[in-house]
Tab-separated table of C-alpha atoms in Angstrom:
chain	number	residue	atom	x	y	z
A	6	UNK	CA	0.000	0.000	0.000
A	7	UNK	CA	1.325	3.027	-0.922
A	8	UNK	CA	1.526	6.288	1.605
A	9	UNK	CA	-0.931	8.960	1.748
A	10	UNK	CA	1.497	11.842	0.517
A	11	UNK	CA	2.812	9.050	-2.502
A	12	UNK	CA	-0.790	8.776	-3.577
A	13	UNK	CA	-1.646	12.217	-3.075
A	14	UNK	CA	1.685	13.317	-4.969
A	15	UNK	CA	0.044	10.155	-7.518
A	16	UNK	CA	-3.445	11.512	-7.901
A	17	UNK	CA	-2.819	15.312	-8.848
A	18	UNK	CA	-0.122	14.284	-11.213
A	19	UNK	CA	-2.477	11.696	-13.064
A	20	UNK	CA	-5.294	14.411	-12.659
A	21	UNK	CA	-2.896	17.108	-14.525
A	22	UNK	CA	-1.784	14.470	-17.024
A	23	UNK	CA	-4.975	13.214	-17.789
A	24	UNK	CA	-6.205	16.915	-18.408
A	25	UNK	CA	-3.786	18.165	-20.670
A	26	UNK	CA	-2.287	14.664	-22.222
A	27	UNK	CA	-4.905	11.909	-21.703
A	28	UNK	CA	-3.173	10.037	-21.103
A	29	UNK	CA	-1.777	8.578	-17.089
A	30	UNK	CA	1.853	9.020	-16.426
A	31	UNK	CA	3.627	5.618	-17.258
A	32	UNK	CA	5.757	5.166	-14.141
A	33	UNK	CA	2.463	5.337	-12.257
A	34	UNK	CA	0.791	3.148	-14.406
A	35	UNK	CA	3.801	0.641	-13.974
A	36	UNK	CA	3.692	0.732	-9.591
A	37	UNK	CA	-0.250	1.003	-9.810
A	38	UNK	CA	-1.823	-1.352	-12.155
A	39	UNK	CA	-1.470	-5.067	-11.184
A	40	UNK	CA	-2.027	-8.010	-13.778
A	41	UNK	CA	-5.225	-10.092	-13.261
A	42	UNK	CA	-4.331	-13.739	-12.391
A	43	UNK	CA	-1.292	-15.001	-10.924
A	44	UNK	CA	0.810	-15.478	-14.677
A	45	UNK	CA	4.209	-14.982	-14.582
A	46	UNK	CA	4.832	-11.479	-16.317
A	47	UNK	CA	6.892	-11.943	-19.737
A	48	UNK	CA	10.673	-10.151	-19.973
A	49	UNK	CA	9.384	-7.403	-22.371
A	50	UNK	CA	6.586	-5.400	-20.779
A	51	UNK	CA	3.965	-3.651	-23.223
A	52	UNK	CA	3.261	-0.207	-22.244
A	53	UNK	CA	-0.762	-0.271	-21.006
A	54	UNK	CA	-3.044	1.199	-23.214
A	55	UNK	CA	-5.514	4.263	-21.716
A	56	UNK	CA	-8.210	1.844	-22.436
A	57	UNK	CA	-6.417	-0.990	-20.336
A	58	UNK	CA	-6.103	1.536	-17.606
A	59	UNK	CA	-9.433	2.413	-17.685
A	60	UNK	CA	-10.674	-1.594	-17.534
A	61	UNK	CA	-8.852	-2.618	-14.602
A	62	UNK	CA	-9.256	1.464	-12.457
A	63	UNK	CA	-10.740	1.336	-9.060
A	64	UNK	CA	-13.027	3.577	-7.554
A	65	UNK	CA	-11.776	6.486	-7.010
A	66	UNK	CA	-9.737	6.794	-3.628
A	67	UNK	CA	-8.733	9.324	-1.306
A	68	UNK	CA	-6.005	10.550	-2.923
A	69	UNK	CA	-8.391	11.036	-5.976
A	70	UNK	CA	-11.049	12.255	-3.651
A	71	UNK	CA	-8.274	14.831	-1.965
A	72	UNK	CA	-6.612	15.860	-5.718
A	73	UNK	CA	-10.212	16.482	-6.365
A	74	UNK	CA	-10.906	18.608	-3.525
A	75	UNK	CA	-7.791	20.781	-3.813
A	76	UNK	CA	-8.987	21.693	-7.528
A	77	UNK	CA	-12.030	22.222	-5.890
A	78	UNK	CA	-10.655	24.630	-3.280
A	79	UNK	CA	-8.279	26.671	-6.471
A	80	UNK	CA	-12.107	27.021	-8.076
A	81	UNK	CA	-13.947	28.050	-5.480
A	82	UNK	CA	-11.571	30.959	-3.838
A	83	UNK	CA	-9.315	31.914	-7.037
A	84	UNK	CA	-11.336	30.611	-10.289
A	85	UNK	CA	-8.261	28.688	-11.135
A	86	UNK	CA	-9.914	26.316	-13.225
A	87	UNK	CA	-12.477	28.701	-15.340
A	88	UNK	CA	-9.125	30.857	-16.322
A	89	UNK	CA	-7.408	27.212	-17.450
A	90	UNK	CA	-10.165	26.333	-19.478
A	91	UNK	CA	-10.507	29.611	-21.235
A	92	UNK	CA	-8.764	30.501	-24.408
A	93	UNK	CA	-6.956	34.079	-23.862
A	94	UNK	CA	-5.944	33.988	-26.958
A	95	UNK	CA	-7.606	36.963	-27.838
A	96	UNK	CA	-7.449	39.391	-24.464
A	97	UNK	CA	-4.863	42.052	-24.492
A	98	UNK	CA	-2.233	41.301	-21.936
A	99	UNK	CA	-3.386	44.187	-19.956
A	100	UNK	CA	-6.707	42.493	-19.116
A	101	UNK	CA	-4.108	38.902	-18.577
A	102	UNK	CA	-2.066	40.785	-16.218
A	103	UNK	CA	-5.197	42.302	-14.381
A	104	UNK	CA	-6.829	38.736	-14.145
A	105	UNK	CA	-3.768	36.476	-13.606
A	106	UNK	CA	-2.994	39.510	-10.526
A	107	UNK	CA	-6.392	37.968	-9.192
A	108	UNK	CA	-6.360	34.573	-9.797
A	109	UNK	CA	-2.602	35.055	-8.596
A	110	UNK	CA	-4.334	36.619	-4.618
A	111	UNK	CA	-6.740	34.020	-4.621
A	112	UNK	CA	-4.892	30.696	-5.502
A	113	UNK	CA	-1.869	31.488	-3.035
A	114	UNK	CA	-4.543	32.317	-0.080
A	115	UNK	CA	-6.123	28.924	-0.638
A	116	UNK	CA	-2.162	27.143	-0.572
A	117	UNK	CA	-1.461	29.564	2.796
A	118	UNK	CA	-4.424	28.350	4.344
A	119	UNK	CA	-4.450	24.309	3.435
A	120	UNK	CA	-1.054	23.248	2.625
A	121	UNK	CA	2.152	24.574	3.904
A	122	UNK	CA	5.479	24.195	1.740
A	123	UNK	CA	8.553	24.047	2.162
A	124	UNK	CA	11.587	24.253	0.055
A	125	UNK	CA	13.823	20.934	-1.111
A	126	UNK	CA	16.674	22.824	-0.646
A	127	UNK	CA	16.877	25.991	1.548
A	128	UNK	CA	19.725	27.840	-0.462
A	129	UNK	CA	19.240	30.814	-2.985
A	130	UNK	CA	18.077	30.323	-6.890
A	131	UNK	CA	21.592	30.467	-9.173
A	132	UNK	CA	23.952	29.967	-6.720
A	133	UNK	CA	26.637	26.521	-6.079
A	134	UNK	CA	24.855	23.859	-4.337
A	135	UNK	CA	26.478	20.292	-4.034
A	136	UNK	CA	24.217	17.362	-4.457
A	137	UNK	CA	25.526	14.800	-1.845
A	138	UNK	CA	25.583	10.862	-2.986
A	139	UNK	CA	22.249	8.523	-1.669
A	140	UNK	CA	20.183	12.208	-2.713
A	141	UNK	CA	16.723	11.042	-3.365
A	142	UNK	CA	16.302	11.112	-6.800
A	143	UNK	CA	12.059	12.009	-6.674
A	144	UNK	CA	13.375	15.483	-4.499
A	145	UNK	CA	15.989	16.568	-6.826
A	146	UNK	CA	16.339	16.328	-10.799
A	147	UNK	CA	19.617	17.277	-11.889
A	148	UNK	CA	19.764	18.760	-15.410
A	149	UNK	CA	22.368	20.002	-18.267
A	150	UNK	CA	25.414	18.115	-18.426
A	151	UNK	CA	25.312	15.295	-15.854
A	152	UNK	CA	28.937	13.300	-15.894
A	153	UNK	CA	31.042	12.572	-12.600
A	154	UNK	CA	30.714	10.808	-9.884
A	155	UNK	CA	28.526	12.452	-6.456
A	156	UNK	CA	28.503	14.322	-4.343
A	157	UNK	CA	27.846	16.678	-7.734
A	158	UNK	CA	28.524	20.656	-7.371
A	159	UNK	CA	26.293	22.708	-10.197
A	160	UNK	CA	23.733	25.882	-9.888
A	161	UNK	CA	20.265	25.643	-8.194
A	162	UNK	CA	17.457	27.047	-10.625
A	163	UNK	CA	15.219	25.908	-8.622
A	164	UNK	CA	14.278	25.096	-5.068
A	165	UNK	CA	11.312	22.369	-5.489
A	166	UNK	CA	8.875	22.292	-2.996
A	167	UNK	CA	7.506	19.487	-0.642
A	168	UNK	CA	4.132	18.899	1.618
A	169	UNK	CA	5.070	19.825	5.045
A	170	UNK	CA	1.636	19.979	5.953
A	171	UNK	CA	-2.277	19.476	4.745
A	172	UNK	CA	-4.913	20.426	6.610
A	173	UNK	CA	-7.803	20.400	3.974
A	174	UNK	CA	-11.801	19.759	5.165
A	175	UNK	CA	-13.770	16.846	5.595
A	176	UNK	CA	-14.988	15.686	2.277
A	177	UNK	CA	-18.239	15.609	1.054
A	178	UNK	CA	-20.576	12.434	1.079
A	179	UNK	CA	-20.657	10.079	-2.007
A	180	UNK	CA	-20.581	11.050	-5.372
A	181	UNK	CA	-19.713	15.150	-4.670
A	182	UNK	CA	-16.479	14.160	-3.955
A	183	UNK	CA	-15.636	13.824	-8.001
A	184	UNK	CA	-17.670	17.717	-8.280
A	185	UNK	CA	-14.781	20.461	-9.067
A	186	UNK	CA	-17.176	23.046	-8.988
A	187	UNK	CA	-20.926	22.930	-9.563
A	188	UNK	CA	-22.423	23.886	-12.257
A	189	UNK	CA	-24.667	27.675	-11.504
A	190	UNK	CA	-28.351	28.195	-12.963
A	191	UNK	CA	-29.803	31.525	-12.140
A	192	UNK	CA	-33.810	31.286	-12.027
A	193	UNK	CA	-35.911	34.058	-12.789
């Protein structure tokens, strides 16, 4: 059984994936999907199809339920998903910049107040940092020319961030815990 955080860290990456590729991140596929029966798995593994995925998916769990929720929370307070979903293609960048300022408020009041962050590594953006050896490889991704042997000295671009802490509401009976945001009809 996989960890809370693992499948929470699982569900909003297949939830983004899904979204924008349709498709659910192999490596997850791989550690989450197990064969039907007890046959012996060949030595060349075919990569599942969407469709396969879909045949052998559970209900949705908690870390679905929670990935849901969080979108849910980004709706609600800073309209996260309504500016996704809508082409801007033809806004000037004045009305963007006005909007994104917004959506910007919102979106980091909703992180302050349900999930606190911390930084992978505490140091400052562009300066030396020196990867040690046994450095978990899901915390840091090293990138450009990567020869040698650790620890590794290059330039941090960027910090990554980590759960420190969740404290998000109870969630909602049955089937409302798949609801993003409801839909609105105004009667007159």
């Amino acid at each position: 059984m996989n960890g809370f955080w693992e499948r929470l860290a699982f569900a909003f990456r297949c939830f983004f994936s899904i979204l924008f590729q349709a498709e659910i991140p192999f490596d997850i596929a791989q550690k989450l999907v197990k064969p039907a029966g007890a046959t012996p798995q060949p030595t060349t593994v075919a990569v599942p199809s969407v469709s396969r995925l879909k045949e052998v998916a559970q209900p949705p769990a908690e870390g679905f339920d929670r990935a849901v929720q969080m979108l849910g929370l980004l709706q609600r307070d800073g309209r996260l998903v309504d500016f996704l979903a809508e082409n801007i293609s033809d806004y000037p960048d004045a009305q963007i910049g006005a909007a994104v300022r917004t959506i910007h408020d919102n979106c980091r009041q909703v992180l302050d107040r349900y999930v606190k962050l911390e930084p992978i590594l505490n140091s400052e953006e562009d300066q030396p940092v020196t990867v040690p050896a046994g450095y978990d490889l899901s915390a840091i991704k090293l990138i450009g020319n990567v020869t040698g042997e650790l620890p590794l000295r290059g330039v941090l671009r960027h910090k990554g961030w980590r759960v420190k802490e969740a404290n998000l509401p109870p969630l909602p009976p049955g089937a409302a815990r798949t609801v993003v945001a409801p839909a609105e009809v105004e009667l007159s």
